[in-house]
C-alpha cells in the first residue's frame, strides 16, 4: 500500500496541473492559446534552463553523473531510430504518416517529465543524471525528427545549417554545460544569484505542465485510431518492457534507473505536431499522438513506478 500511495503522489500532481491548465485555457477567459505559446517560450528559454543548471550545479557531478548510462541512452536512441526507419515504411503504407509514426515512437517529452518526476521522488540533489540526459536527448530528438520528416514527409528541403546552429545554441544544452563546469570546478555562485536561479527553477515544472494541459485539443482525436493506438502501445508499453530490464541488468537503481526509464516512457513532445505540420506530414495523426500519449502516460508511469518499487529497484 505504501508503494501504491507514493507512486500516486508522484504522478497525480502532474496530472492535476495538466487538468487545471486545460480548464484555464478551454473553460475560462484567464488564459488562451496565445498566452500558452508565450509562456511555453519562457519555460524553454528561461525556467527549464535554470532548473537544469541548478540541479547539476548543486550536485557532485564527479561522483553522481552516470556517463555510461548517458552513452547507453544516446546509443539506444540511435539504434531505435534506425530500426524504425527500416521497419515503419514496411508497415505504414500511407507515406505522409511514416515520418509521424517514427518520431511518435522515439521522440519523448523528456525535458518536462524527466527531471520533474526524478526530483519529486528523490529530491533535486539526485537529478544530475536526468538533467544531463535532457541536454543529450532533447537535441537528438529534434535532429532525428527532422531527418525522419525530411525522408518520409512531403517537403524534402531543410536548412541543415540552421538546424545544427539551433541545436548548438539550445538553451538547455548551454545551461547544462554551464552547470557541469561550475559543479566540476567547484566555482561558487554569489548567494543572491544562486537564490534567483533557484526561484526561477521552481517555476519550470508547474508552468510547463499547466501549458501541456492547455495545449490539449481533443478535437484531434478523430480517425487514425488504429495507427495511433499501435504507436502508443509500442511507445508506452512495448519499448519500456524491452529497455527497462536492460538498464536494470546494467546495475542501475533508484534515481538513475528512474531517469533512464523516463527516456523510454514519457509522452510525445508537443512540438512534434508543429514539426509534422511544417513538413507536410499527417498533422492530425501527430496531434492525436500527443494527446493520447500524454493521457496514457499518467497510467503507464504510475504502473511502472509502482511495479519497480514493489520489486525493490526503486526505493
Tab-separated table of C-alpha atoms in Angstrom:
chain	number	residue	atom	x	y	z
A	1	UNK	CA	0.000	0.000	0.000
A	2	UNK	CA	2.884	2.363	0.808
A	3	UNK	CA	4.351	1.910	-2.691
A	4	UNK	CA	0.928	2.489	-4.223
A	5	UNK	CA	0.445	5.757	-2.332
A	6	UNK	CA	3.942	7.013	-3.120
A	7	UNK	CA	3.549	6.209	-6.830
A	8	UNK	CA	0.217	8.043	-6.852
A	9	UNK	CA	1.700	11.053	-5.046
A	10	UNK	CA	4.470	11.316	-7.652
A	11	UNK	CA	2.230	11.195	-10.751
A	12	UNK	CA	-1.085	12.658	-9.549
A	13	UNK	CA	0.151	16.270	-9.029
A	14	UNK	CA	1.405	16.357	-12.623
A	15	UNK	CA	-1.968	15.128	-13.857
A	16	UNK	CA	-3.803	17.710	-11.734
A	17	UNK	CA	-1.628	20.506	-13.163
A	18	UNK	CA	-2.472	19.359	-16.696
A	19	UNK	CA	-6.201	19.318	-15.866
A	20	UNK	CA	-6.001	22.813	-14.371
A	21	UNK	CA	-4.145	24.041	-17.454
A	22	UNK	CA	-6.818	22.588	-19.714
A	23	UNK	CA	-9.605	24.218	-17.689
A	24	UNK	CA	-7.856	27.600	-17.647
A	25	UNK	CA	-7.463	27.655	-21.437
A	26	UNK	CA	-10.661	25.933	-22.535
A	27	UNK	CA	-13.052	26.747	-19.705
A	28	UNK	CA	-12.180	30.287	-18.610
A	29	UNK	CA	-11.049	33.603	-20.060
A	30	UNK	CA	-7.972	33.717	-17.841
A	31	UNK	CA	-5.708	32.107	-20.464
A	32	UNK	CA	-5.725	31.266	-24.162
A	33	UNK	CA	-3.532	29.602	-26.790
A	34	UNK	CA	-1.583	32.816	-27.360
A	35	UNK	CA	-0.671	33.047	-23.681
A	36	UNK	CA	0.320	29.365	-23.724
A	37	UNK	CA	2.625	29.989	-26.677
A	38	UNK	CA	4.386	32.880	-24.940
A	39	UNK	CA	4.590	31.042	-21.621
A	40	UNK	CA	5.971	28.000	-23.428
A	41	UNK	CA	8.822	30.121	-24.804
A	42	UNK	CA	9.577	31.360	-21.281
A	43	UNK	CA	9.633	27.823	-19.932
A	44	UNK	CA	12.043	26.509	-22.553
A	45	UNK	CA	14.300	29.568	-22.692
A	46	UNK	CA	14.369	30.602	-19.017
A	47	UNK	CA	12.737	28.331	-16.430
A	48	UNK	CA	13.882	24.893	-17.662
A	49	UNK	CA	17.492	26.026	-18.294
A	50	UNK	CA	17.566	27.454	-14.756
A	51	UNK	CA	16.231	24.168	-13.381
A	52	UNK	CA	18.814	22.094	-15.268
A	53	UNK	CA	21.658	24.401	-14.242
A	54	UNK	CA	20.588	24.439	-10.588
A	55	UNK	CA	20.200	20.661	-10.353
A	56	UNK	CA	23.609	19.989	-11.904
A	57	UNK	CA	25.340	22.837	-10.070
A	58	UNK	CA	24.124	21.648	-6.684
A	59	UNK	CA	25.171	18.039	-7.370
A	60	UNK	CA	28.559	16.366	-7.063
A	61	UNK	CA	28.889	15.614	-10.743
A	62	UNK	CA	32.226	13.842	-10.316
A	63	UNK	CA	30.568	11.034	-8.403
A	64	UNK	CA	26.872	11.277	-9.333
A	65	UNK	CA	26.770	11.544	-13.127
A	66	UNK	CA	26.444	8.148	-14.780
A	67	UNK	CA	28.374	8.628	-18.018
A	68	UNK	CA	27.911	5.028	-19.146
A	69	UNK	CA	24.147	5.298	-18.725
A	70	UNK	CA	24.056	8.554	-20.710
A	71	UNK	CA	26.042	6.940	-23.537
A	72	UNK	CA	23.731	3.921	-23.482
A	73	UNK	CA	20.644	6.146	-23.677
A	74	UNK	CA	22.052	8.084	-26.628
A	75	UNK	CA	23.216	4.921	-28.397
A	76	UNK	CA	19.933	3.090	-27.863
A	77	UNK	CA	18.051	6.096	-29.242
A	78	UNK	CA	20.126	5.990	-32.438
A	79	UNK	CA	19.619	2.230	-32.809
A	80	UNK	CA	15.871	2.618	-32.229
A	81	UNK	CA	15.698	5.395	-34.824
A	82	UNK	CA	17.477	3.306	-37.461
A	83	UNK	CA	15.266	0.287	-36.783
A	84	UNK	CA	12.140	2.427	-37.069
A	85	UNK	CA	13.329	3.863	-40.386
A	86	UNK	CA	13.679	0.307	-41.702
A	87	UNK	CA	10.513	-1.208	-40.214
A	88	UNK	CA	7.847	1.544	-40.224
A	89	UNK	CA	7.736	2.096	-44.039
A	90	UNK	CA	7.036	-1.621	-44.449
A	91	UNK	CA	4.057	-1.481	-42.092
A	92	UNK	CA	2.619	2.036	-42.567
A	93	UNK	CA	1.694	2.367	-46.228
A	94	UNK	CA	0.474	5.989	-46.159
A	95	UNK	CA	3.651	7.950	-46.894
A	96	UNK	CA	2.747	11.155	-45.057
A	97	UNK	CA	2.213	9.105	-41.866
A	98	UNK	CA	5.529	7.255	-41.882
A	99	UNK	CA	7.667	10.093	-40.502
A	100	UNK	CA	4.980	10.925	-37.931
A	101	UNK	CA	4.907	7.344	-36.674
A	102	UNK	CA	8.714	7.178	-36.492
A	103	UNK	CA	9.040	10.361	-34.430
A	104	UNK	CA	5.994	9.401	-32.386
A	105	UNK	CA	7.761	6.268	-31.140
A	106	UNK	CA	11.267	7.587	-30.463
A	107	UNK	CA	10.576	11.191	-29.504
A	108	UNK	CA	9.670	11.945	-25.881
A	109	UNK	CA	8.762	14.973	-23.796
A	110	UNK	CA	11.707	14.157	-21.551
A	111	UNK	CA	12.706	17.725	-20.778
A	112	UNK	CA	9.410	18.304	-18.937
A	113	UNK	CA	8.699	14.870	-17.445
A	114	UNK	CA	12.219	13.546	-16.829
A	115	UNK	CA	13.744	15.877	-14.255
A	116	UNK	CA	10.354	16.707	-12.702
A	117	UNK	CA	9.496	13.106	-11.769
A	118	UNK	CA	13.008	12.232	-10.580
A	119	UNK	CA	13.037	15.371	-8.424
A	120	UNK	CA	9.657	14.539	-6.911
A	121	UNK	CA	10.844	11.072	-5.879
A	122	UNK	CA	14.456	11.672	-4.927
A	123	UNK	CA	14.932	15.417	-4.472
A	124	UNK	CA	16.885	17.937	-6.596
A	125	UNK	CA	20.253	16.675	-5.333
A	126	UNK	CA	19.722	13.365	-7.184
A	127	UNK	CA	18.646	14.707	-10.592
A	128	UNK	CA	22.064	15.176	-12.186
A	129	UNK	CA	21.721	12.139	-14.490
A	130	UNK	CA	18.230	13.202	-15.579
A	131	UNK	CA	19.430	16.768	-16.178
A	132	UNK	CA	22.393	15.655	-18.295
A	133	UNK	CA	20.163	13.211	-20.194
A	134	UNK	CA	17.876	16.144	-21.030
A	135	UNK	CA	20.799	18.028	-22.543
A	136	UNK	CA	21.800	14.968	-24.594
A	137	UNK	CA	18.461	13.514	-25.680
A	138	UNK	CA	16.407	16.631	-26.448
A	139	UNK	CA	18.732	17.888	-29.238
A	140	UNK	CA	18.903	14.328	-30.593
A	141	UNK	CA	15.099	14.122	-30.636
A	142	UNK	CA	14.878	17.352	-32.614
A	143	UNK	CA	17.612	16.454	-35.085
A	144	UNK	CA	16.376	12.913	-35.718
A	145	UNK	CA	12.790	14.147	-36.068
A	146	UNK	CA	13.883	16.496	-38.844
A	147	UNK	CA	15.615	13.610	-40.602
A	148	UNK	CA	12.550	11.362	-40.285
A	149	UNK	CA	10.147	14.007	-41.542
A	150	UNK	CA	12.531	15.012	-44.339
A	151	UNK	CA	12.935	11.488	-45.647
A	152	UNK	CA	9.325	10.373	-45.175
A	153	UNK	CA	7.439	13.687	-45.434
A	154	UNK	CA	6.285	15.638	-48.459
A	155	UNK	CA	8.701	18.562	-48.056
A	156	UNK	CA	12.240	17.355	-48.606
A	157	UNK	CA	14.274	20.558	-48.308
A	158	UNK	CA	15.571	21.794	-44.967
A	159	UNK	CA	18.156	24.314	-43.897
A	160	UNK	CA	20.542	21.923	-42.170
A	161	UNK	CA	22.995	24.694	-41.252
A	162	UNK	CA	20.221	26.494	-39.396
A	163	UNK	CA	19.073	23.275	-37.719
A	164	UNK	CA	22.564	22.449	-36.443
A	165	UNK	CA	23.023	26.071	-35.339
A	166	UNK	CA	19.790	25.955	-33.331
A	167	UNK	CA	20.880	22.725	-31.660
A	168	UNK	CA	24.246	24.212	-30.695
A	169	UNK	CA	22.527	27.331	-29.313
A	170	UNK	CA	19.879	25.313	-27.474
A	171	UNK	CA	19.462	26.951	-24.027
A	172	UNK	CA	19.061	23.542	-22.381
A	173	UNK	CA	22.476	22.437	-23.652
A	174	UNK	CA	24.033	25.782	-22.726
A	175	UNK	CA	22.621	25.643	-19.189
A	176	UNK	CA	23.686	22.016	-18.694
A	177	UNK	CA	27.239	22.656	-19.886
A	178	UNK	CA	27.492	25.653	-17.556
A	179	UNK	CA	26.156	23.543	-14.693
A	180	UNK	CA	28.723	20.814	-15.384
A	181	UNK	CA	31.561	23.376	-15.461
A	182	UNK	CA	30.509	25.050	-12.207
A	183	UNK	CA	29.859	21.723	-10.448
A	184	UNK	CA	33.085	20.083	-11.634
A	185	UNK	CA	35.319	23.061	-10.817
A	186	UNK	CA	33.564	23.908	-7.564
A	187	UNK	CA	33.181	27.583	-8.518
A	188	UNK	CA	30.623	29.069	-6.092
A	189	UNK	CA	27.886	31.429	-7.222
A	190	UNK	CA	27.074	34.536	-5.168
A	191	UNK	CA	24.215	33.715	-2.803
A	192	UNK	CA	21.893	36.271	-4.419
A	193	UNK	CA	22.483	34.783	-7.894
A	194	UNK	CA	22.003	31.213	-6.667
A	195	UNK	CA	18.753	32.172	-4.921
A	196	UNK	CA	17.420	33.921	-8.039
A	197	UNK	CA	18.211	30.926	-10.244
A	198	UNK	CA	16.589	28.644	-7.686
A	199	UNK	CA	13.413	30.746	-7.630
A	200	UNK	CA	13.186	30.686	-11.443
A	201	UNK	CA	13.831	26.932	-11.447
A	202	UNK	CA	10.856	26.344	-9.140
A	203	UNK	CA	8.545	27.772	-11.823
A	204	UNK	CA	9.604	25.280	-14.507
A	205	UNK	CA	7.566	22.209	-13.541
A	206	UNK	CA	4.194	23.782	-12.608
A	207	UNK	CA	4.098	26.162	-15.573
A	208	UNK	CA	5.298	23.501	-18.036
A	209	UNK	CA	2.518	21.098	-17.025
A	210	UNK	CA	-0.115	23.849	-16.997
A	211	UNK	CA	0.877	24.665	-20.586
A	212	UNK	CA	0.857	20.993	-21.555
A	213	UNK	CA	-2.713	20.721	-20.300
A	214	UNK	CA	-3.698	23.978	-22.007
A	215	UNK	CA	-2.337	22.686	-25.316
A	216	UNK	CA	-4.628	19.660	-25.229
A	217	UNK	CA	-7.034	19.670	-28.139
A	218	UNK	CA	-9.478	16.767	-28.007
A	219	UNK	CA	-10.838	17.714	-31.415
A	220	UNK	CA	-7.715	15.995	-32.791
A	221	UNK	CA	-8.996	12.644	-31.553
A	222	UNK	CA	-10.629	11.700	-34.838
A	223	UNK	CA	-9.751	8.907	-37.245
A	224	UNK	CA	-6.443	7.029	-37.398
A	225	UNK	CA	-7.304	5.330	-34.102
A	226	UNK	CA	-5.761	2.033	-35.189
A	227	UNK	CA	-2.464	3.632	-36.219
A	228	UNK	CA	-2.354	5.924	-33.182
A	229	UNK	CA	-3.203	3.035	-30.861
A	230	UNK	CA	-0.396	0.933	-32.313
A	231	UNK	CA	2.148	3.734	-31.877
A	232	UNK	CA	1.072	4.383	-28.283
A	233	UNK	CA	1.273	0.668	-27.444
A	234	UNK	CA	4.811	0.391	-28.828
A	235	UNK	CA	5.998	3.633	-27.227
A	236	UNK	CA	4.372	3.468	-23.806
A	237	UNK	CA	4.306	-0.301	-23.169
A	238	UNK	CA	6.393	-2.474	-25.543
A	239	UNK	CA	9.517	-0.278	-25.699
A	240	UNK	CA	9.798	0.194	-21.895
A	241	UNK	CA	9.297	-3.568	-21.423
A	242	UNK	CA	12.385	-4.141	-23.563
A	243	UNK	CA	14.613	-1.287	-22.363
A	244	UNK	CA	13.949	-1.178	-18.611
A	245	UNK	CA	15.165	-4.771	-17.948
A	246	UNK	CA	18.359	-3.935	-19.848
A	247	UNK	CA	19.006	-0.891	-17.658
A	248	UNK	CA	18.221	-2.931	-14.541
A	249	UNK	CA	20.648	-5.656	-15.662
A	250	UNK	CA	23.332	-2.968	-16.026
A	251	UNK	CA	23.030	-2.431	-12.271
A	252	UNK	CA	21.276	0.938	-12.153
A	253	UNK	CA	18.779	1.619	-9.396
A	254	UNK	CA	16.750	4.418	-7.812
A	255	UNK	CA	17.210	7.898	-9.336
A	256	UNK	CA	19.450	6.701	-12.188
A	257	UNK	CA	17.064	3.893	-13.148
A	258	UNK	CA	14.105	6.272	-12.999
A	259	UNK	CA	15.939	8.821	-15.169
A	260	UNK	CA	16.601	6.113	-17.749
A	261	UNK	CA	13.100	4.630	-17.840
A	262	UNK	CA	11.639	8.104	-18.382
A	263	UNK	CA	13.677	8.345	-21.571
A	264	UNK	CA	11.562	5.494	-22.945
A	265	UNK	CA	8.133	6.047	-21.394
A	266	UNK	CA	7.379	9.775	-21.487
A	267	UNK	CA	4.729	11.096	-23.902
A	268	UNK	CA	5.335	12.562	-27.352
A	269	UNK	CA	6.637	16.136	-27.335
A	270	UNK	CA	4.052	18.812	-28.209
A	271	UNK	CA	6.456	20.352	-30.729
A	272	UNK	CA	6.267	17.167	-32.822
A	273	UNK	CA	2.819	18.297	-34.015
A	274	UNK	CA	4.203	21.618	-35.260
A	275	UNK	CA	7.153	19.937	-36.987
A	276	UNK	CA	4.853	17.446	-38.715
A	277	UNK	CA	2.678	20.312	-39.917
A	278	UNK	CA	5.660	22.192	-41.326
A	279	UNK	CA	6.975	19.064	-43.035
A	280	UNK	CA	3.705	18.395	-44.855
A	281	UNK	CA	3.162	15.177	-42.915
A	282	UNK	CA	-0.076	13.964	-41.327
A	283	UNK	CA	-0.523	16.678	-38.684
A	284	UNK	CA	-3.827	15.201	-37.479
A	285	UNK	CA	-2.106	11.922	-36.563
A	286	UNK	CA	0.742	13.859	-34.916
A	287	UNK	CA	-1.763	15.762	-32.771
A	288	UNK	CA	-3.510	12.556	-31.783
A	289	UNK	CA	-0.229	11.007	-30.666
A	290	UNK	CA	0.489	13.987	-28.408
A	291	UNK	CA	-2.954	13.837	-26.786
A	292	UNK	CA	-3.140	10.047	-26.462
A	293	UNK	CA	0.403	9.570	-25.160
A	294	UNK	CA	0.035	12.369	-22.588
A	295	UNK	CA	-3.187	10.847	-21.260
A	296	UNK	CA	-1.909	7.252	-21.291
A	297	UNK	CA	1.407	8.232	-19.660
A	298	UNK	CA	-0.359	9.028	-16.395
A	299	UNK	CA	-1.407	5.370	-16.120
A	300	UNK	CA	1.731	3.756	-17.563
A	301	UNK	CA	4.176	5.829	-15.494
A	302	UNK	CA	2.189	5.198	-12.327
A	303	UNK	CA	2.119	1.449	-13.045
A	304	UNK	CA	5.818	1.240	-13.930
A	305	UNK	CA	6.958	3.173	-10.868
A	306	UNK	CA	4.698	1.097	-8.621
A	307	UNK	CA	5.961	-2.227	-10.040
A	308	UNK	CA	9.627	-1.219	-9.837
A	309	UNK	CA	9.147	-0.159	-6.227
A	310	UNK	CA	7.441	-3.463	-5.442
A	311	UNK	CA	10.421	-5.289	-6.991
A	312	UNK	CA	12.849	-3.202	-4.942
A	313	UNK	CA	14.531	-1.448	-7.873
A	314	UNK	CA	13.218	1.979	-6.842
A	315	UNK	CA	13.493	2.901	-3.182
